[in-house]
XYZ file of C-alpha atoms in Angstrom:
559
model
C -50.885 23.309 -17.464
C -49.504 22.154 -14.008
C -52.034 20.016 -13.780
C -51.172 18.067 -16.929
C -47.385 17.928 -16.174
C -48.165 16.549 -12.754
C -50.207 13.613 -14.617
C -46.933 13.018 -17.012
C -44.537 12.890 -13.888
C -46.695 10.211 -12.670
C -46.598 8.085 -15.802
C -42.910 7.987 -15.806
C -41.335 5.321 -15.070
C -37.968 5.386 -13.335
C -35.003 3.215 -14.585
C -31.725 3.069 -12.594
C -28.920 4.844 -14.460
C -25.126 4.185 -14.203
C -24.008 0.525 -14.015
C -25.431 -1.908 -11.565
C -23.809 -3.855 -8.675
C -24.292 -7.394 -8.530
C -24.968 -8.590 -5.310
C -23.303 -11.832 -6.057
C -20.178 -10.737 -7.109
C -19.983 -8.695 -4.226
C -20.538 -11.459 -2.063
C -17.920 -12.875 -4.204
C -15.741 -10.197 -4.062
C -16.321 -9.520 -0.693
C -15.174 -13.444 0.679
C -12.203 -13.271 -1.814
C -10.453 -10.334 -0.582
C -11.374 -10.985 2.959
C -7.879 -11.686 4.269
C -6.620 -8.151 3.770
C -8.610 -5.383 5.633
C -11.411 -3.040 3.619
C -9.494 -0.009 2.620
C -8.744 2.590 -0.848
C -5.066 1.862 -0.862
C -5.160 -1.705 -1.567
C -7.163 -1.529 -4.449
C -4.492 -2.793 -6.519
C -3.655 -5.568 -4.258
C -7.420 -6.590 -4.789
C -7.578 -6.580 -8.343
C -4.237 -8.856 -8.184
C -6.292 -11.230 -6.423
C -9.235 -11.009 -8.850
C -7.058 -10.969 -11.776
C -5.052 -14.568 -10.101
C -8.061 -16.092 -9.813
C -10.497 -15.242 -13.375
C -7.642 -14.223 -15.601
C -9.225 -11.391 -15.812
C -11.244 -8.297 -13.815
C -14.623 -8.201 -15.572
C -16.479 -4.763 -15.215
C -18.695 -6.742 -12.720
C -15.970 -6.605 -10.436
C -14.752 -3.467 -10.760
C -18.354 -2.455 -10.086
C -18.675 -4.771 -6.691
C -14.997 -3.236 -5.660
C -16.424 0.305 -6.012
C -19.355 -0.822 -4.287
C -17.479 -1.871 -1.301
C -15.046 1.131 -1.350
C -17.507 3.935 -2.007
C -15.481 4.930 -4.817
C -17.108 5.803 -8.267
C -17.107 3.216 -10.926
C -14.529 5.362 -12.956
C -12.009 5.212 -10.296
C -11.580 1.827 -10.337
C -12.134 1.260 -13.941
C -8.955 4.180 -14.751
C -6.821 2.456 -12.256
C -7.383 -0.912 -13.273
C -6.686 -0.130 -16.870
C -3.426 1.555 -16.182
C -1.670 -1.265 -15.331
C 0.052 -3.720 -17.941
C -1.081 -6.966 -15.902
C -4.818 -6.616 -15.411
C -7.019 -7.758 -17.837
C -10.218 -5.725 -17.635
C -12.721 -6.625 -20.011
C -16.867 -6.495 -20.399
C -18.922 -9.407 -18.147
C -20.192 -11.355 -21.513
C -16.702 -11.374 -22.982
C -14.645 -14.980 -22.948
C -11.755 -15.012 -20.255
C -7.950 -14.950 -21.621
C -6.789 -18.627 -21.951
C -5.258 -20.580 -19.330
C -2.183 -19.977 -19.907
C -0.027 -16.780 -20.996
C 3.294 -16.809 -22.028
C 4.761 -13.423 -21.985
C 8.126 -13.153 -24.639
C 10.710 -10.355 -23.042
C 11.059 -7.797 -25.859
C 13.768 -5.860 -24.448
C 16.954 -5.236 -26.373
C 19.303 -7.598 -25.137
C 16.922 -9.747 -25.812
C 15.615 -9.020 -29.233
C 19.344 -9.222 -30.091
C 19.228 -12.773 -28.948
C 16.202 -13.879 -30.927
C 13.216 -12.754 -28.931
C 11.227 -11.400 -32.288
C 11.789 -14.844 -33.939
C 10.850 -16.856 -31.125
C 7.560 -14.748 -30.187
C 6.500 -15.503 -33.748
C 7.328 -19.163 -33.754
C 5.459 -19.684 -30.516
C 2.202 -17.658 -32.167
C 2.151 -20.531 -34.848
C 2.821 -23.432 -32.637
C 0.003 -22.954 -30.215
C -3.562 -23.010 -30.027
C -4.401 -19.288 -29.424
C -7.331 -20.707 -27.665
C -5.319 -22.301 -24.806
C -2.327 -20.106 -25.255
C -1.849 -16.550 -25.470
C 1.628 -15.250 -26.588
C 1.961 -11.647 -25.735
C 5.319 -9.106 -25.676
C 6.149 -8.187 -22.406
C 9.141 -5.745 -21.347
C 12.517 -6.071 -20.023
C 11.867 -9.321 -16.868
C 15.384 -8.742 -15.118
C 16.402 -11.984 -16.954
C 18.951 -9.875 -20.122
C 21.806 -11.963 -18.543
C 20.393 -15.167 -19.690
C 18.823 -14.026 -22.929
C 16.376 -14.754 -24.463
C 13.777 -14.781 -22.239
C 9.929 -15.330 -21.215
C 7.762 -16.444 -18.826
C 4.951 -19.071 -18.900
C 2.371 -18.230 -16.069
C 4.907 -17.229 -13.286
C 7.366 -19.770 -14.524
C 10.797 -17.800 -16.165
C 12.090 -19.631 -19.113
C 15.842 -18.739 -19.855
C 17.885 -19.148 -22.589
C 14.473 -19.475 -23.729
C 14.144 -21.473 -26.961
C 10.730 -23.224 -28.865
C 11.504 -26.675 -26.994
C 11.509 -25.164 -23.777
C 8.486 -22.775 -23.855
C 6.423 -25.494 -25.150
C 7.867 -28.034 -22.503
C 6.247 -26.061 -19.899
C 3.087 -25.224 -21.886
C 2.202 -29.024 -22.476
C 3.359 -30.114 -18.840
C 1.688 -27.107 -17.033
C 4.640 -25.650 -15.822
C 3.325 -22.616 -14.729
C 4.281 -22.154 -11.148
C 6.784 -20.040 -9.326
C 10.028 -21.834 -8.692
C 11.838 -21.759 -5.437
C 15.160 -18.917 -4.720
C 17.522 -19.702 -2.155
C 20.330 -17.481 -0.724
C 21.003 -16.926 2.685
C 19.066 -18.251 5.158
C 17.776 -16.308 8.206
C 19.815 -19.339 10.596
C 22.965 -18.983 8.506
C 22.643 -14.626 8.686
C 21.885 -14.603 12.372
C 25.484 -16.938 12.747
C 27.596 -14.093 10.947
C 26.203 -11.466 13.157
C 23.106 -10.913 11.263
C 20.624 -8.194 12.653
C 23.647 -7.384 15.211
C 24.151 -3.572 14.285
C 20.506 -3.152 14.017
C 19.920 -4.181 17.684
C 23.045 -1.663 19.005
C 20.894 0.895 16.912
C 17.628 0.233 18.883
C 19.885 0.319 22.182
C 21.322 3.380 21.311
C 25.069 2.168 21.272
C 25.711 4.042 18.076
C 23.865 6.813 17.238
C 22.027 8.438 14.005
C 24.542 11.060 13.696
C 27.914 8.598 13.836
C 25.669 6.364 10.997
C 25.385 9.541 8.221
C 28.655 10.808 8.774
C 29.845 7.294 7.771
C 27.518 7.430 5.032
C 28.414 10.906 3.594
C 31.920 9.973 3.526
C 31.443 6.333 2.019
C 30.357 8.087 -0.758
C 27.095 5.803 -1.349
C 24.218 7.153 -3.442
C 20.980 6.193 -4.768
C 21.912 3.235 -6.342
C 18.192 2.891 -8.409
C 19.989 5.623 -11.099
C 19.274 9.434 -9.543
C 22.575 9.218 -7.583
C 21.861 11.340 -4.767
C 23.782 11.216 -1.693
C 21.699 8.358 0.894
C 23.495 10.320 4.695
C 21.901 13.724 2.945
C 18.487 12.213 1.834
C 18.507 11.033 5.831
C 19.171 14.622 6.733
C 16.301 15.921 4.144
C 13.408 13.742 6.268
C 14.795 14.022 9.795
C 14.549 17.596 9.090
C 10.505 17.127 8.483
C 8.364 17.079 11.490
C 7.107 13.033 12.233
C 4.731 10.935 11.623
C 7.240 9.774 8.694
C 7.186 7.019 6.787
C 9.703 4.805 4.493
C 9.367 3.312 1.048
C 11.739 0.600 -1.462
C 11.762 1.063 -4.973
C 11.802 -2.601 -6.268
C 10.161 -2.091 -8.956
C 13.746 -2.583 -10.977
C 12.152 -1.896 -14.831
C 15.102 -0.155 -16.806
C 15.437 -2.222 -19.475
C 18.760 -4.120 -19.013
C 18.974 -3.737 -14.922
C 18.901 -7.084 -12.885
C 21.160 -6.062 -10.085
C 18.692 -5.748 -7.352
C 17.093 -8.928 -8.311
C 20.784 -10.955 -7.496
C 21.467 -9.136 -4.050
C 17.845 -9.810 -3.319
C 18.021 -13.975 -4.156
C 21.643 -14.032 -2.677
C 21.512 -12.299 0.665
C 17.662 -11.244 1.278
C 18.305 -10.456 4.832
C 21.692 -7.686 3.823
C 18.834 -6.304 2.245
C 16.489 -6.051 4.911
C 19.503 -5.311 7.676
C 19.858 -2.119 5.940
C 16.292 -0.952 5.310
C 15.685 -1.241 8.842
C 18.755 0.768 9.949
C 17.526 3.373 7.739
C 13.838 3.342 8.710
C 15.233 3.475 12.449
C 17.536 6.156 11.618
C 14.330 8.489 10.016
C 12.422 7.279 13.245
C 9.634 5.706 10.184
C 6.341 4.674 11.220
C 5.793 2.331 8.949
C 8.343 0.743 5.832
C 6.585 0.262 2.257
C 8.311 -2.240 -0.290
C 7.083 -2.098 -3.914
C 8.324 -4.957 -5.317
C 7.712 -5.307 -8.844
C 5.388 -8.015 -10.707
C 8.288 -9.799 -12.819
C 9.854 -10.925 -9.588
C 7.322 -13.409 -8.245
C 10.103 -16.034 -6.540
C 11.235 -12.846 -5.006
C 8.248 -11.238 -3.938
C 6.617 -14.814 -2.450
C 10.517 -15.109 -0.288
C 10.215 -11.854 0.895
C 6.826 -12.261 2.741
C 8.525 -15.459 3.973
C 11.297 -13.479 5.418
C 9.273 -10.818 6.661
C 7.093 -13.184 8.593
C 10.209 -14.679 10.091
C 11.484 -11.121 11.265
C 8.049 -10.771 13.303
C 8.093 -14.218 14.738
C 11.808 -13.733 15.787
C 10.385 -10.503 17.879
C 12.642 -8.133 14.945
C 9.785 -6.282 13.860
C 6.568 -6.016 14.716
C 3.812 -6.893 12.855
C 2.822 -4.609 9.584
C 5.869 -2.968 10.452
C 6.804 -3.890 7.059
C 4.238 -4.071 4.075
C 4.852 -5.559 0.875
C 2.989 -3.797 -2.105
C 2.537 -5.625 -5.327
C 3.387 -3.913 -8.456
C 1.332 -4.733 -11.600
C 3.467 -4.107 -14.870
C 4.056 -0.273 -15.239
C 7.965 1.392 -15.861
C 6.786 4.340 -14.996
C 6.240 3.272 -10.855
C 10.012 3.508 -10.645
C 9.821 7.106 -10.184
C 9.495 7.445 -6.639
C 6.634 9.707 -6.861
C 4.480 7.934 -9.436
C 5.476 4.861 -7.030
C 4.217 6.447 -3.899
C 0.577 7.065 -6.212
C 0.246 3.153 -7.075
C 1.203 2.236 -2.907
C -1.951 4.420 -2.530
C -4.086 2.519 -5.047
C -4.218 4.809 -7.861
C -2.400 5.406 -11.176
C 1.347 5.440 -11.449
C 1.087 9.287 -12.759
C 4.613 11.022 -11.293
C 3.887 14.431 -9.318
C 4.920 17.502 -10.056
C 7.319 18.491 -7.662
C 7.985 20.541 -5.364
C 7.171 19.227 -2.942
C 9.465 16.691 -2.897
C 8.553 13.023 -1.107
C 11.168 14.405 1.140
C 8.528 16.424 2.577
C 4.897 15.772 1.001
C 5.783 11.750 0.447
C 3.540 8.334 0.802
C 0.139 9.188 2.082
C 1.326 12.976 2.863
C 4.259 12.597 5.063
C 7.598 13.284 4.764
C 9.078 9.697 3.140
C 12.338 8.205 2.989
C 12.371 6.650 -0.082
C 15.441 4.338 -1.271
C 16.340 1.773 -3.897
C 17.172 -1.878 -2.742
C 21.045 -1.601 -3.495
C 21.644 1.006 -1.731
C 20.280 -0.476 1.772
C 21.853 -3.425 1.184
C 25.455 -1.888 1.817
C 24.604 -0.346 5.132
C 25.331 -3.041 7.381
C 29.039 -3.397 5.235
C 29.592 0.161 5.163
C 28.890 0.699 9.095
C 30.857 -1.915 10.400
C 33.816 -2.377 7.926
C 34.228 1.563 8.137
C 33.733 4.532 5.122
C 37.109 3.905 3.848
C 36.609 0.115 3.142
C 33.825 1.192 1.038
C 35.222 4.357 -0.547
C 38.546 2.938 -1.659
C 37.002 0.608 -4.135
C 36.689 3.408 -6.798
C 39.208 4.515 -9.141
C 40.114 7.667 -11.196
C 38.813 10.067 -7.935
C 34.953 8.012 -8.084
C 34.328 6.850 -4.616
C 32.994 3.308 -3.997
C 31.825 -0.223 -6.136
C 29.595 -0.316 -8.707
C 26.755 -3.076 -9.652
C 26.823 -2.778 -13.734
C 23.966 -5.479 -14.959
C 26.162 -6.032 -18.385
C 24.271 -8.006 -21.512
C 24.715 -8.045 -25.047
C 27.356 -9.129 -27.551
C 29.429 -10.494 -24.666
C 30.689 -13.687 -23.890
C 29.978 -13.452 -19.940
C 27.396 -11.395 -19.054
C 25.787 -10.748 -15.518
C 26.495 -8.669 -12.238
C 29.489 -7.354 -12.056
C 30.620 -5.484 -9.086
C 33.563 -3.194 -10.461
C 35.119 0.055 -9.028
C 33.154 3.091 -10.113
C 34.881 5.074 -12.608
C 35.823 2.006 -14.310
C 36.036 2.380 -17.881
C 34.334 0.474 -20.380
C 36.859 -1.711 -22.176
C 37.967 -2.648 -18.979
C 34.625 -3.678 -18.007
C 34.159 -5.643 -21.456
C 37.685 -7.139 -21.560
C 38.524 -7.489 -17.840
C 35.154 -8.668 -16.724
C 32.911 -9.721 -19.268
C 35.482 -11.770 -21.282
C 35.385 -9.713 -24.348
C 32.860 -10.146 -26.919
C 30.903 -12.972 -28.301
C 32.863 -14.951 -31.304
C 32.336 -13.207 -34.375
C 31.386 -9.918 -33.365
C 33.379 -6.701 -32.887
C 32.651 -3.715 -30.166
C 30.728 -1.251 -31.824
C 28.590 0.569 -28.723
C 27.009 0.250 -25.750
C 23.998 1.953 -23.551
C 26.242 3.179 -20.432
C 22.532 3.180 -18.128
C 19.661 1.244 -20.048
C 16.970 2.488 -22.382
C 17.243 5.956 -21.016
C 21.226 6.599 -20.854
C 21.651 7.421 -24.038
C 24.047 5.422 -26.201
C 27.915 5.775 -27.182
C 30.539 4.202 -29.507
C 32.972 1.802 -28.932
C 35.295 4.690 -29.517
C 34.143 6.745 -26.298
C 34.684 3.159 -24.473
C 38.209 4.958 -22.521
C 35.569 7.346 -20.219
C 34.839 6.371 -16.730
C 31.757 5.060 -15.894
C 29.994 6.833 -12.943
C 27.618 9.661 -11.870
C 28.614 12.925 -13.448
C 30.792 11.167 -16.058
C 28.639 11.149 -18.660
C 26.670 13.926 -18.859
C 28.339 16.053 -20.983
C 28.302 13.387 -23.907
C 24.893 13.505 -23.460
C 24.536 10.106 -21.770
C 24.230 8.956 -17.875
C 24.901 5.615 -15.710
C 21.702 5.645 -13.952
C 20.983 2.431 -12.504
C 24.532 1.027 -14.050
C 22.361 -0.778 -17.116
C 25.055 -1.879 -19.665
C 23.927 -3.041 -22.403
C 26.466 -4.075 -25.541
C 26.035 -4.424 -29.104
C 27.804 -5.136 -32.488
C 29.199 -4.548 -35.782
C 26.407 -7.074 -37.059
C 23.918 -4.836 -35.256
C 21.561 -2.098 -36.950
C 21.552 1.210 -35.100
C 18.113 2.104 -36.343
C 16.920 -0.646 -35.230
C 17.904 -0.437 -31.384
C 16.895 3.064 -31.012
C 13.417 1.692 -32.719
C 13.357 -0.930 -30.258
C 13.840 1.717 -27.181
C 11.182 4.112 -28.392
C 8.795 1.827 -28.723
C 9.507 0.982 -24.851
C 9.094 4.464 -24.082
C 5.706 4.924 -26.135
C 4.440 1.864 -24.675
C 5.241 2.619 -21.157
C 4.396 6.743 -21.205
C 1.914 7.176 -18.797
C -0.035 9.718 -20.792
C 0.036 12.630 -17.975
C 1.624 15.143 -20.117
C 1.472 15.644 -23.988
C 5.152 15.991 -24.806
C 5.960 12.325 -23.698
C 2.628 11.033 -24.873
C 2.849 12.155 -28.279
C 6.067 12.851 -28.478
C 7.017 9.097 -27.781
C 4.579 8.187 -30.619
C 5.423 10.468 -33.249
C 9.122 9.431 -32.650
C 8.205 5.485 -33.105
C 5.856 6.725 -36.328
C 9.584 8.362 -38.329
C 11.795 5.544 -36.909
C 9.379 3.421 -38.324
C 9.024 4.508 -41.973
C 12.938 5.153 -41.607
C 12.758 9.078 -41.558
C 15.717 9.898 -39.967
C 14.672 14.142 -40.524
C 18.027 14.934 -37.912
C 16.481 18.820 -37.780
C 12.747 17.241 -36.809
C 13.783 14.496 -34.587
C 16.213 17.301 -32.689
C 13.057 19.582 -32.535
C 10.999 16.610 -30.791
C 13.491 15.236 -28.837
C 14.183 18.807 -27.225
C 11.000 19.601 -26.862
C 10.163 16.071 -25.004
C 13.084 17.167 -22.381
C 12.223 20.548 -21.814
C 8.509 20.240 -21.170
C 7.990 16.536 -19.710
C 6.774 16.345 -16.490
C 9.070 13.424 -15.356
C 12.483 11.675 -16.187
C 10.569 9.237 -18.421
C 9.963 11.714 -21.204
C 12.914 14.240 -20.812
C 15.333 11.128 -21.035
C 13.036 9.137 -24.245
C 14.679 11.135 -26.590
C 17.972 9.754 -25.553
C 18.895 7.439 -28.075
C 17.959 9.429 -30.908
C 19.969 12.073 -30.233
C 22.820 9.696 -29.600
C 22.583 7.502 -32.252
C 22.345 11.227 -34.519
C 25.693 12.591 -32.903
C 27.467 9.015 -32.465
C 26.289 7.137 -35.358
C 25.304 9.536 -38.380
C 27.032 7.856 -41.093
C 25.402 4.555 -40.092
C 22.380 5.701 -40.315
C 20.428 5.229 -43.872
């Protein structure tokens, strides 16, 4: 009997199992990402490289970048996938065409047109050359509609335009200015961060004038910046820093005008801060939409090191690739380490257990950039530009119905009819206040007849809504209700990163009644509590926003 088995085994003839590496494409692989050093946590900044030069990450290459990494074939394969701006498909499969125009689908802009001019463009190109594909909220609501062929914006988009840059090829990046380094350094740029490093003022003197400013996380959680210092000082070092430019609320474009205007405010203030938490290292997760930005700020960066600021990889610049859900910190900190943007559960906060398990300082560009002001105009200067008891300015990123929109710094607790009358003109011709989203697809919405309540943290709340990143958004008479809150669920669904079951299918059963028009108020109240009570993150405990809103604000609109 042995004897017999032992002449099988010897007939068999091995195969290799699992998928095969191509020693070519690792070659290939291998001389293409040769410029950045060999390690997990730039994974993603790999597959941006792959996916810049194919179009595309064939499983080949996720194969060869496993290879090299040691990692299994699933790990980079799940990763890869996650992310909105990779194209993974199979080796035989034809590349996406040369050129890809991506149509913002955001509200502001689908109230300008974007739905009609997506379809227009899909019948007036060759989907073989072409591909016209939705794409979220680009930072660009202020000059609505708006899309982006290749890494070239198109605003105020219209057919002419988009297919002006399809037939000339006008695909590239175009040049931000702001400024410059010279023109900084003459108005006492960089000056309070060198009496930092010299120890004429000290970390103590900075947070006190912080704490009483009054600044807060500016990205939409509000939490007092001198006490998040406190939090990580408190943690034993190594510690480490991170920005959260990855500015995706739909409707929020604030970060993206400090950063083209005055880059090096910015930068000022990050380093204070990273000084001031005595950070190893700084992280900046810029996201994908902002390419101008993203290809300046390695500019400036390199121009800090030369000019003996910083010292090299000081300051690293991490690449985000399409995902909403990497502006919660945590989920963030994840995709800087090369994997999925899943949030953690928490505690521990990043506080403590933070970017590659230290204790991390995380902040939102806005908020650094007033550092420098706040520290050597003094607290008060900063305070006293509130109103109604708030403390301090406020960015609001205002779109819609309105005749001006854009960036408007205003005093927090500003109400809004004095924002839409005092600084956004009033409304467009033709159209009459109806409502507005106080802080972007996840602040819930309100009527034009709750327009008299101040706008800042805490304000809100108890209508059910919040300012969050300061994302206002404004609509009409001549819009449909239903329609908007359809638009901002299917946001949510599309950009739930699928961790936990009440967002993931929550999110999609929402979008399935808004889209046959069943408006059930007692079974959309039974989802949308459910999605806040048992969601891991502030994605799904804040989806159900602007149903609930749109049931207690707008009921008798509602068909």
């Amino acid at each position: 009997m042995l004897d017999n088995f032992e002449k099988k085994k010897k007939k068999f003839v091995p195969y290799p199992k699992g998928r095969q590496v191509d020693n070519d494409c690792v070659n290939e692989i291998q001389s293409l990402i040769s410029k950045l050093p060999l390690r997990r946590d730039l994974l993603i900044e790999y597959f941006h490289l792959v996916q810049d030069k194919y179009r595309c990450i064939r499983k080949k290459h996720l194969a060869a970048l496993s290879s090299l990494l040691k990692i299994p074939f699933a790990e980079t394969f799940e990763v890869a996938t996650f992310y909105a701006h990779f194209d993974v498909i199979d080796d035989k499969d034809e590349a996406p065409p040369k050129i890809t125009v991506r149509v913002c689908d955001s509200l502001t802009c689908e109230l300008k047109g974007s739905e009609k001019l997506s379809s227009t463009l899909k019948k007036n190109t060759n989907e073989k050359n072409v591909r016209i594909v939705r794409a979220p909220c680009m930072g660009l609501c202020d000059v609505a509609p708006a899309c982006e062929v290749g890494h070239n914006h198109i605003v105020n988009a219209d057919e002419k335009k988009v297919l002006d840059a399809i037939e000339t090829g006008n695909t590239q990046t175009p040049h931000i200015g702001g400024i410059s380094f010279e023109d900084y350094i003459k108005n006492d740029g960089y000056k309070l961060l060198n009496d930092c490093y010299k120890g004429n003022i000290s970390v103590e003197e900075i947070i006190e004038e912080l704490n009483n400013s009054g600044l807060k996380g500016m990205g939409g959680a509000g939490f007092p910046s001198g006490q998040k210092w406190k939090f990580v000082r408190m943690e034993p070092g190594p510690r480490l820093m991170t920005i959260n430019g990855d500015e995706g609320e739909p409707g929020t474009f604030k970060d993206k005008l400090y950063l083209e205007t005055d880059m090096h405010k910015f930068l000022e203030g990050m380093l204070i801060a990273a000084w001031a938490v005595e950070a190893r290292e700084i992280y900046i997760y810029m996201r994908d939409e902002y390419p101008a930005i993203r290809k300046k700020l390695l500019q400036e960066v390199d121009r800090l090191v030369s000019n003996n600021i910083i010292k090299k990889n000081y300051v690293n610049i991490r690449r985000g690739a399409g995902a909403y859900i990497c502006g919660e910190e945590s989920a963030m900190i994840e995709s800087i380490e090369g994997k999925r943007g899943m949030p953690r559960h928490k505690p521990p906060f990043v506080s403590k257990v933070g970017l590659f398990g230290l204790p991390t300082l995380n902040h939102n560009i806005e908020t650094v950039y007033w550092i420098r002001d706040i520290i050597q105009r003094g607290f008060k200067w900063y305070a006293n530009q509130g109103t109604r008891g708030q403390k301090g300015p406020h960015s609001f990123s205002v779109s819609g119905r309105i005749k001006n929109p854009g960036v408007k710094l205003a005093p927090a607790g500003i109400t809004m009819n004095e924002l839409l009358n005092d600084f956004c003109g009033g409304m467009e011709d033709g159209h009459k206040f109806f409502g507005y989203l106080p802080g972007g697809a996840s602040g819930g919405i309100l009527p034009a007849t709750k327009a008299d309540i101040p706008l800042d943290f805490g304000t809100l709340e108890k209508f059910g809504c919040f300012i969050g990143s300061g994302a206002v958004v404004v609509f009409s008479d001549k819009d449909d209700i239903t329609r908007i809150v359809l638009n901002l669920l299917k946001f949510f669904e599309d950009e739930s990163c699928g961790q936990c079951t009440p967002c993931r299918v929550g999110t999609e059963k929402a979008v399935k009644l808004l889209e046959k028009g069943n408006w059930d108020k007692d079974l959309l109240n039974e989802l949308v509590e459910t999605m806040g009570d048992a969601s891991i993150c502030g994605l799904g405990q804040a989806a159900g926003n602007p149903i609930r809103s749109a049931i207690n604000f707008f009921g008798s609109h509602i068909k």
